[in-house]
Amino acid sequence: MATIYSASVYNGSTGKAARAIKASAPHRGATDNIAVPSGTAINDQIIMAKVMSNAILLPSSILINTALGASVTMDIGFLEKSANELATGLAMNTAGQKSVLAGVSTANTGKAAWELAGYSADPKGELTIVATIKGAATASAGNIFQQIEWVNGT
């Protein structure tokens, strides 16, 4: 039987200490209830948070929205890059809860923001998480509650 150790615990067989970023890093977050007006156009953007490029975005990051109108979708990503690296085509036409990291594969979960953004090296600065209206303009006013969570990496 094999024993596999997470980086968040001490590995007695190799003597490797737990990495603080994996074990007890303080959570950071950006929380807001954003009013979205009727008629918000395709490609209009909502600036949601600024994180350090070495931040590790947590899978607990969510949006909860009211219905914003037929065919309204949303992309989430980094303003400094393509603005759709984290999620593409989130259906905003019905009320509900969505994952901010819906487009991030399991293999890429836990990577630093700069890696998710597609940089080849850490730019060592802030990255802006942005949501972009897609599909159609919003037909009705509504709200988007955001809870974006991360830990700062090393």
Short mmCIF file of N, CA and C in Angstrom, two decimals:
data_model
loop_
_atom_site.label_atom_id
_atom_site.label_comp_id
_atom_site.label_asym_id
_atom_site.label_seq_id
_atom_site.Cartn_x
_atom_site.Cartn_y
_atom_site.Cartn_z
N MET A 1 0.84 -1.17 0.00
CA MET A 1 0.00 0.00 0.00
C MET A 1 0.89 1.24 0.00
N ALA A 2 0.61 2.15 -0.91
CA ALA A 2 1.38 3.40 -1.00
C ALA A 2 0.71 4.48 -0.16
N THR A 3 1.54 5.36 0.38
CA THR A 3 1.04 6.54 1.09
C THR A 3 1.47 7.77 0.31
N ILE A 4 0.52 8.59 -0.05
CA ILE A 4 0.80 9.80 -0.80
C ILE A 4 0.53 10.99 0.10
N TYR A 5 1.49 11.89 0.19
CA TYR A 5 1.37 13.03 1.09
C TYR A 5 1.03 14.30 0.31
N SER A 6 0.07 15.05 0.83
CA SER A 6 -0.22 16.39 0.34
C SER A 6 0.92 17.30 0.77
N ALA A 7 1.14 18.38 0.02
CA ALA A 7 2.16 19.36 0.40
C ALA A 7 1.77 20.11 1.67
N SER A 8 0.55 19.88 2.16
CA SER A 8 0.09 20.61 3.35
C SER A 8 0.39 19.87 4.65
N VAL A 9 1.02 18.71 4.58
CA VAL A 9 1.35 17.95 5.79
C VAL A 9 2.81 17.51 5.75
N TYR A 10 3.37 17.26 6.92
CA TYR A 10 4.73 16.77 7.04
C TYR A 10 4.82 15.36 6.47
N ASN A 11 5.81 15.11 5.63
CA ASN A 11 6.04 13.79 5.06
C ASN A 11 7.16 13.12 5.84
N GLY A 12 6.79 12.22 6.73
CA GLY A 12 7.75 11.56 7.60
C GLY A 12 8.75 10.69 6.86
N SER A 13 8.37 10.13 5.70
CA SER A 13 9.28 9.24 4.99
C SER A 13 10.40 9.99 4.27
N THR A 14 10.16 11.23 3.89
CA THR A 14 11.20 12.01 3.20
C THR A 14 11.72 13.15 4.06
N GLY A 15 11.04 13.44 5.15
CA GLY A 15 11.45 14.54 6.01
C GLY A 15 11.05 15.91 5.48
N LYS A 16 10.22 15.92 4.43
CA LYS A 16 9.79 17.20 3.86
C LYS A 16 8.76 17.86 4.77
N ALA A 17 9.02 19.11 5.11
CA ALA A 17 8.10 19.87 5.94
C ALA A 17 6.91 20.33 5.11
N ALA A 18 5.81 20.60 5.78
CA ALA A 18 4.64 21.13 5.09
C ALA A 18 4.96 22.52 4.58
N ARG A 19 4.53 22.82 3.36
CA ARG A 19 4.70 24.17 2.82
C ARG A 19 3.63 25.06 3.44
N ALA A 20 4.05 26.17 4.03
CA ALA A 20 3.12 27.06 4.72
C ALA A 20 1.99 27.51 3.81
N ILE A 21 2.29 27.74 2.55
CA ILE A 21 1.26 28.20 1.62
C ILE A 21 0.19 27.14 1.44
N LYS A 22 0.55 25.89 1.60
CA LYS A 22 -0.41 24.80 1.46
C LYS A 22 -1.08 24.45 2.78
N ALA A 23 -0.46 24.79 3.91
CA ALA A 23 -0.97 24.33 5.19
C ALA A 23 -1.76 25.38 5.96
N SER A 24 -1.25 26.60 6.04
CA SER A 24 -1.92 27.56 6.92
C SER A 24 -1.90 28.98 6.37
N ALA A 25 -1.86 29.12 5.08
CA ALA A 25 -1.84 30.45 4.50
C ALA A 25 -3.15 31.17 4.80
N PRO A 26 -3.09 32.45 5.19
CA PRO A 26 -4.33 33.17 5.47
C PRO A 26 -5.14 33.40 4.20
N HIS A 27 -6.42 33.17 4.32
CA HIS A 27 -7.32 33.41 3.18
C HIS A 27 -7.52 34.90 2.99
N ARG A 28 -7.59 35.31 1.75
CA ARG A 28 -7.92 36.67 1.37
C ARG A 28 -9.20 36.58 0.54
N GLY A 29 -9.87 37.70 0.39
CA GLY A 29 -11.09 37.64 -0.41
C GLY A 29 -11.59 39.00 -0.84
N ALA A 30 -12.45 38.98 -1.84
CA ALA A 30 -13.14 40.17 -2.33
C ALA A 30 -14.62 39.82 -2.41
N THR A 31 -15.41 40.52 -1.62
CA THR A 31 -16.84 40.25 -1.55
C THR A 31 -17.60 41.52 -1.88
N ASP A 32 -18.63 41.40 -2.72
CA ASP A 32 -19.45 42.55 -3.05
C ASP A 32 -20.76 42.07 -3.65
N ASN A 33 -21.78 42.90 -3.54
CA ASN A 33 -23.05 42.67 -4.22
C ASN A 33 -23.15 43.76 -5.27
N ILE A 34 -22.94 43.41 -6.51
CA ILE A 34 -22.80 44.36 -7.60
C ILE A 34 -24.14 44.55 -8.30
N ALA A 35 -24.58 45.80 -8.40
CA ALA A 35 -25.81 46.12 -9.14
C ALA A 35 -25.46 46.21 -10.63
N VAL A 36 -26.16 45.43 -11.43
CA VAL A 36 -25.94 45.43 -12.88
C VAL A 36 -27.17 46.08 -13.53
N PRO A 37 -26.98 47.23 -14.17
CA PRO A 37 -28.14 47.92 -14.75
C PRO A 37 -28.67 47.24 -16.00
N SER A 38 -29.95 47.43 -16.27
CA SER A 38 -30.55 46.97 -17.52
C SER A 38 -29.82 47.66 -18.67
N GLY A 39 -29.59 46.93 -19.74
CA GLY A 39 -28.93 47.51 -20.90
C GLY A 39 -27.41 47.46 -20.85
N THR A 40 -26.86 46.76 -19.85
CA THR A 40 -25.40 46.59 -19.84
C THR A 40 -25.04 45.83 -21.11
N ALA A 41 -24.13 46.40 -21.90
CA ALA A 41 -23.88 45.93 -23.27
C ALA A 41 -22.87 44.79 -23.33
N ILE A 42 -22.91 44.07 -24.45
CA ILE A 42 -21.91 43.05 -24.73
C ILE A 42 -20.54 43.71 -24.67
N ASN A 43 -19.61 43.04 -24.03
CA ASN A 43 -18.22 43.47 -23.82
C ASN A 43 -18.06 44.51 -22.72
N ASP A 44 -19.15 44.94 -22.05
CA ASP A 44 -18.99 45.75 -20.85
C ASP A 44 -18.34 44.88 -19.79
N GLN A 45 -17.51 45.49 -18.95
CA GLN A 45 -16.76 44.71 -17.98
C GLN A 45 -17.05 45.16 -16.55
N ILE A 46 -16.98 44.20 -15.64
CA ILE A 46 -17.11 44.43 -14.21
C ILE A 46 -15.76 44.07 -13.59
N ILE A 47 -15.09 45.05 -13.00
CA ILE A 47 -13.83 44.78 -12.31
C ILE A 47 -14.19 44.17 -10.96
N MET A 48 -13.74 42.95 -10.72
CA MET A 48 -14.17 42.21 -9.53
C MET A 48 -13.13 42.21 -8.40
N ALA A 49 -11.87 42.08 -8.73
CA ALA A 49 -10.84 42.00 -7.68
C ALA A 49 -9.47 42.22 -8.29
N LYS A 50 -8.55 42.61 -7.44
CA LYS A 50 -7.14 42.67 -7.81
C LYS A 50 -6.40 41.71 -6.89
N VAL A 51 -5.59 40.85 -7.48
CA VAL A 51 -4.83 39.88 -6.70
C VAL A 51 -3.37 39.95 -7.12
N MET A 52 -2.50 39.56 -6.22
CA MET A 52 -1.09 39.47 -6.59
C MET A 52 -0.93 38.33 -7.60
N SER A 53 0.03 38.49 -8.48
CA SER A 53 0.21 37.50 -9.55
C SER A 53 0.53 36.11 -9.01
N ASN A 54 1.07 36.03 -7.80
CA ASN A 54 1.38 34.71 -7.22
C ASN A 54 0.23 34.14 -6.39
N ALA A 55 -0.92 34.82 -6.38
CA ALA A 55 -2.08 34.34 -5.62
C ALA A 55 -2.58 33.01 -6.17
N ILE A 56 -3.05 32.18 -5.27
CA ILE A 56 -3.68 30.92 -5.66
C ILE A 56 -5.18 31.09 -5.44
N LEU A 57 -5.93 31.15 -6.54
CA LEU A 57 -7.39 31.31 -6.45
C LEU A 57 -8.00 30.01 -5.95
N LEU A 58 -8.95 30.13 -5.04
CA LEU A 58 -9.54 28.94 -4.41
C LEU A 58 -10.83 28.52 -5.11
N PRO A 59 -11.08 27.22 -5.19
CA PRO A 59 -12.27 26.71 -5.86
C PRO A 59 -13.57 27.13 -5.17
N SER A 60 -13.49 27.66 -3.98
CA SER A 60 -14.68 28.14 -3.28
C SER A 60 -15.15 29.50 -3.80
N SER A 61 -14.44 30.08 -4.75
CA SER A 61 -14.81 31.38 -5.32
C SER A 61 -16.09 31.23 -6.15
N ILE A 62 -17.10 32.06 -5.81
CA ILE A 62 -18.41 31.91 -6.46
C ILE A 62 -19.01 33.25 -6.86
N LEU A 63 -19.98 33.15 -7.76
CA LEU A 63 -20.89 34.24 -8.09
C LEU A 63 -22.30 33.72 -7.84
N ILE A 64 -23.16 34.58 -7.31
CA ILE A 64 -24.59 34.26 -7.20
C ILE A 64 -25.31 35.40 -7.89
N ASN A 65 -26.11 35.07 -8.88
CA ASN A 65 -26.72 36.12 -9.70
C ASN A 65 -28.23 35.98 -9.81
N THR A 66 -28.87 37.13 -10.06
CA THR A 66 -30.26 37.15 -10.48
C THR A 66 -30.27 36.96 -11.99
N ALA A 67 -31.43 36.65 -12.55
CA ALA A 67 -31.54 36.50 -14.00
C ALA A 67 -31.31 37.86 -14.66
N LEU A 68 -30.39 37.91 -15.62
CA LEU A 68 -30.03 39.18 -16.26
C LEU A 68 -30.61 39.32 -17.66
N GLY A 69 -31.33 38.31 -18.15
CA GLY A 69 -31.96 38.40 -19.46
C GLY A 69 -31.58 37.23 -20.35
N ALA A 70 -32.43 36.97 -21.32
CA ALA A 70 -32.21 35.85 -22.25
C ALA A 70 -30.88 36.00 -22.98
N SER A 71 -30.18 34.91 -23.12
CA SER A 71 -28.93 34.81 -23.87
C SER A 71 -27.74 35.55 -23.25
N VAL A 72 -27.90 36.10 -22.05
CA VAL A 72 -26.77 36.78 -21.41
C VAL A 72 -25.81 35.73 -20.85
N THR A 73 -24.55 35.85 -21.21
CA THR A 73 -23.50 34.99 -20.67
C THR A 73 -22.39 35.89 -20.13
N MET A 74 -21.45 35.27 -19.45
CA MET A 74 -20.35 36.03 -18.86
C MET A 74 -19.07 35.23 -18.94
N ASP A 75 -17.99 35.91 -19.27
CA ASP A 75 -16.64 35.34 -19.21
C ASP A 75 -15.93 35.96 -18.01
N ILE A 76 -15.04 35.19 -17.39
CA ILE A 76 -14.25 35.71 -16.27
C ILE A 76 -12.79 35.39 -16.54
N GLY A 77 -11.95 36.37 -16.32
CA GLY A 77 -10.53 36.18 -16.54
C GLY A 77 -9.74 37.36 -16.02
N PHE A 78 -8.60 37.58 -16.64
CA PHE A 78 -7.68 38.63 -16.22
C PHE A 78 -7.67 39.75 -17.24
N LEU A 79 -7.89 40.95 -16.79
CA LEU A 79 -7.94 42.13 -17.65
C LEU A 79 -6.65 42.29 -18.44
N GLU A 80 -5.54 41.91 -17.85
CA GLU A 80 -4.23 42.08 -18.49
C GLU A 80 -3.99 41.09 -19.62
N LYS A 81 -4.83 40.08 -19.74
CA LYS A 81 -4.66 39.06 -20.78
C LYS A 81 -5.95 38.95 -21.59
N SER A 82 -6.50 37.75 -21.74
CA SER A 82 -7.65 37.52 -22.62
C SER A 82 -9.00 37.78 -21.97
N ALA A 83 -9.05 37.94 -20.65
CA ALA A 83 -10.27 38.19 -19.88
C ALA A 83 -11.26 37.02 -19.92
N ASN A 84 -10.78 35.80 -20.23
CA ASN A 84 -11.67 34.63 -20.20
C ASN A 84 -10.95 33.37 -19.74
N GLU A 85 -9.86 33.52 -19.02
CA GLU A 85 -9.06 32.37 -18.62
C GLU A 85 -9.69 31.53 -17.52
N LEU A 86 -10.58 32.11 -16.74
CA LEU A 86 -11.15 31.40 -15.59
C LEU A 86 -12.49 30.75 -15.89
N ALA A 87 -13.30 31.38 -16.71
CA ALA A 87 -14.62 30.84 -17.07
C ALA A 87 -15.08 31.47 -18.37
N THR A 88 -15.74 30.69 -19.19
CA THR A 88 -16.26 31.18 -20.47
C THR A 88 -17.71 30.75 -20.61
N GLY A 89 -18.56 31.70 -21.00
CA GLY A 89 -19.94 31.38 -21.32
C GLY A 89 -20.82 31.00 -20.14
N LEU A 90 -20.55 31.57 -18.95
CA LEU A 90 -21.43 31.29 -17.81
C LEU A 90 -22.83 31.81 -18.12
N ALA A 91 -23.83 30.97 -17.96
CA ALA A 91 -25.21 31.35 -18.27
C ALA A 91 -25.75 32.27 -17.19
N MET A 92 -26.01 33.52 -17.55
CA MET A 92 -26.52 34.51 -16.61
C MET A 92 -28.01 34.79 -16.84
N ASN A 93 -28.63 34.00 -17.72
CA ASN A 93 -30.04 34.20 -18.04
C ASN A 93 -30.96 33.65 -16.95
N THR A 94 -30.45 32.80 -16.10
CA THR A 94 -31.24 32.29 -14.98
C THR A 94 -30.48 32.57 -13.68
N ALA A 95 -31.23 32.76 -12.62
CA ALA A 95 -30.62 33.01 -11.32
C ALA A 95 -29.91 31.75 -10.85
N GLY A 96 -28.82 31.94 -10.13
CA GLY A 96 -28.13 30.77 -9.60
C GLY A 96 -26.73 31.07 -9.14
N GLN A 97 -26.03 30.01 -8.79
CA GLN A 97 -24.66 30.09 -8.31
C GLN A 97 -23.72 29.53 -9.36
N LYS A 98 -22.63 30.24 -9.61
CA LYS A 98 -21.64 29.81 -10.58
C LYS A 98 -20.26 29.81 -9.95
N SER A 99 -19.39 28.94 -10.44
CA SER A 99 -18.01 28.90 -9.99
C SER A 99 -17.19 29.91 -10.79
N VAL A 100 -16.42 30.74 -10.09
CA VAL A 100 -15.53 31.68 -10.76
C VAL A 100 -14.47 30.92 -11.56
N LEU A 101 -14.13 29.72 -11.11
CA LEU A 101 -13.10 28.91 -11.77
C LEU A 101 -13.70 27.81 -12.64
N ALA A 102 -14.88 28.03 -13.17
CA ALA A 102 -15.58 26.99 -13.94
C ALA A 102 -14.77 26.48 -15.13
N GLY A 103 -13.93 27.30 -15.70
CA GLY A 103 -13.15 26.90 -16.87
C GLY A 103 -11.75 26.40 -16.55
N VAL A 104 -11.42 26.28 -15.26
CA VAL A 104 -10.09 25.84 -14.86
C VAL A 104 -10.12 24.33 -14.61
N SER A 105 -9.26 23.61 -15.30
CA SER A 105 -9.23 22.15 -15.15
C SER A 105 -8.72 21.75 -13.77
N THR A 106 -9.02 20.54 -13.39
CA THR A 106 -8.54 20.03 -12.11
C THR A 106 -7.01 20.08 -12.06
N ALA A 107 -6.35 19.77 -13.15
CA ALA A 107 -4.89 19.80 -13.19
C ALA A 107 -4.33 21.19 -12.97
N ASN A 108 -5.09 22.23 -13.34
CA ASN A 108 -4.61 23.60 -13.18
C ASN A 108 -5.10 24.28 -11.89
N THR A 109 -6.03 23.63 -11.19
CA THR A 109 -6.50 24.17 -9.91
C THR A 109 -5.33 24.18 -8.94
N GLY A 110 -5.14 25.28 -8.24
CA GLY A 110 -4.03 25.40 -7.30
C GLY A 110 -2.81 26.06 -7.90
N LYS A 111 -2.84 26.35 -9.19
CA LYS A 111 -1.72 27.07 -9.80
C LYS A 111 -1.86 28.56 -9.50
N ALA A 112 -0.74 29.27 -9.59
CA ALA A 112 -0.73 30.71 -9.34
C ALA A 112 -1.51 31.44 -10.42
N ALA A 113 -2.03 32.61 -10.07
CA ALA A 113 -2.82 33.41 -11.00
C ALA A 113 -2.04 33.69 -12.29
N TRP A 114 -0.75 33.96 -12.18
CA TRP A 114 0.03 34.25 -13.39
C TRP A 114 0.06 33.06 -14.33
N GLU A 115 0.06 31.86 -13.78
CA GLU A 115 0.04 30.65 -14.62
C GLU A 115 -1.33 30.50 -15.29
N LEU A 116 -2.40 30.73 -14.52
CA LEU A 116 -3.74 30.64 -15.09
C LEU A 116 -3.95 31.70 -16.18
N ALA A 117 -3.32 32.86 -16.00
CA ALA A 117 -3.45 33.94 -16.98
C ALA A 117 -2.68 33.65 -18.26
N GLY A 118 -1.77 32.70 -18.21
CA GLY A 118 -1.02 32.34 -19.42
C GLY A 118 0.34 33.00 -19.56
N TYR A 119 0.84 33.61 -18.50
CA TYR A 119 2.19 34.16 -18.53
C TYR A 119 3.22 33.04 -18.50
N SER A 120 4.38 33.26 -19.11
CA SER A 120 5.44 32.26 -19.07
C SER A 120 6.31 32.42 -17.83
N ALA A 121 6.21 33.56 -17.16
CA ALA A 121 6.93 33.80 -15.90
C ALA A 121 6.09 34.76 -15.06
N ASP A 122 6.32 34.76 -13.78
CA ASP A 122 5.57 35.62 -12.86
C ASP A 122 5.91 37.09 -13.14
N PRO A 123 4.90 37.91 -13.50
CA PRO A 123 5.17 39.33 -13.74
C PRO A 123 5.38 40.12 -12.44
N LYS A 124 5.17 39.46 -11.30
CA LYS A 124 5.41 40.05 -9.97
C LYS A 124 4.69 41.38 -9.80
N GLY A 125 3.38 41.32 -9.91
CA GLY A 125 2.56 42.51 -9.71
C GLY A 125 1.12 42.09 -9.51
N GLU A 126 0.23 43.06 -9.62
CA GLU A 126 -1.19 42.76 -9.48
C GLU A 126 -1.81 42.34 -10.81
N LEU A 127 -2.78 41.44 -10.71
CA LEU A 127 -3.62 41.06 -11.85
C LEU A 127 -5.05 41.40 -11.48
N THR A 128 -5.81 41.83 -12.46
CA THR A 128 -7.19 42.27 -12.25
C THR A 128 -8.15 41.20 -12.74
N ILE A 129 -9.00 40.70 -11.85
CA ILE A 129 -10.03 39.73 -12.24
C ILE A 129 -11.22 40.52 -12.74
N VAL A 130 -11.66 40.19 -13.94
CA VAL A 130 -12.73 40.94 -14.60
C VAL A 130 -13.78 39.98 -15.15
N ALA A 131 -15.04 40.42 -15.09
CA ALA A 131 -16.14 39.68 -15.72
C ALA A 131 -16.60 40.50 -16.92
N THR A 132 -16.82 39.82 -18.04
CA THR A 132 -17.23 40.50 -19.28
C THR A 132 -18.59 39.97 -19.72
N ILE A 133 -19.52 40.87 -19.96
CA ILE A 133 -20.86 40.49 -20.46
C ILE A 133 -20.71 40.00 -21.90
N LYS A 134 -21.31 38.88 -22.20
CA LYS A 134 -21.26 38.29 -23.53
C LYS A 134 -22.66 37.82 -23.92
N GLY A 135 -22.82 37.38 -25.14
CA GLY A 135 -24.09 36.79 -25.59
C GLY A 135 -25.14 37.79 -25.96
N ALA A 136 -25.52 38.66 -25.02
CA ALA A 136 -26.55 39.67 -25.26
C ALA A 136 -26.44 40.72 -24.18
N ALA A 137 -26.95 41.91 -24.47
CA ALA A 137 -27.04 42.95 -23.44
C ALA A 137 -28.03 42.51 -22.37
N THR A 138 -27.84 42.99 -21.16
CA THR A 138 -28.75 42.62 -20.08
C THR A 138 -30.12 43.25 -20.34
N ALA A 139 -31.16 42.43 -20.26
CA ALA A 139 -32.53 42.90 -20.53
C ALA A 139 -33.19 43.44 -19.28
N SER A 140 -32.67 43.05 -18.13
CA SER A 140 -33.25 43.53 -16.88
C SER A 140 -32.13 43.83 -15.89
N ALA A 141 -32.39 44.77 -15.00
CA ALA A 141 -31.42 45.06 -13.95
C ALA A 141 -31.36 43.87 -13.00
N GLY A 142 -30.24 43.69 -12.39
CA GLY A 142 -30.09 42.57 -11.45
C GLY A 142 -28.87 42.76 -10.58
N ASN A 143 -28.52 41.70 -9.90
CA ASN A 143 -27.38 41.74 -9.00
C ASN A 143 -26.50 40.52 -9.20
N ILE A 144 -25.22 40.73 -8.95
CA ILE A 144 -24.25 39.64 -8.90
C ILE A 144 -23.52 39.76 -7.58
N PHE A 145 -23.67 38.75 -6.73
CA PHE A 145 -22.90 38.68 -5.50
C PHE A 145 -21.63 37.92 -5.81
N GLN A 146 -20.50 38.48 -5.46
CA GLN A 146 -19.22 37.79 -5.69
C GLN A 146 -18.54 37.49 -4.38
N GLN A 147 -17.94 36.32 -4.32
CA GLN A 147 -17.04 35.96 -3.23
C GLN A 147 -15.85 35.29 -3.89
N ILE A 148 -14.81 36.08 -4.11
CA ILE A 148 -13.59 35.57 -4.74
C ILE A 148 -12.56 35.39 -3.62
N GLU A 149 -12.04 34.17 -3.51
CA GLU A 149 -11.13 33.84 -2.42
C GLU A 149 -9.79 33.37 -2.97
N TRP A 150 -8.72 33.71 -2.23
CA TRP A 150 -7.39 33.29 -2.63
C TRP A 150 -6.46 33.28 -1.43
N VAL A 151 -5.32 32.65 -1.62
CA VAL A 151 -4.20 32.75 -0.69
C VAL A 151 -3.03 33.28 -1.50
N ASN A 152 -2.20 34.10 -0.86
CA ASN A 152 -1.03 34.59 -1.57
C ASN A 152 0.03 33.51 -1.60
N GLY A 153 0.60 33.31 -2.77
CA GLY A 153 1.61 32.28 -2.95
C GLY A 153 3.00 32.78 -2.58
N THR A 154 3.98 31.95 -2.94
CA THR A 154 5.37 32.31 -2.62
C THR A 154 6.15 32.58 -3.89
#
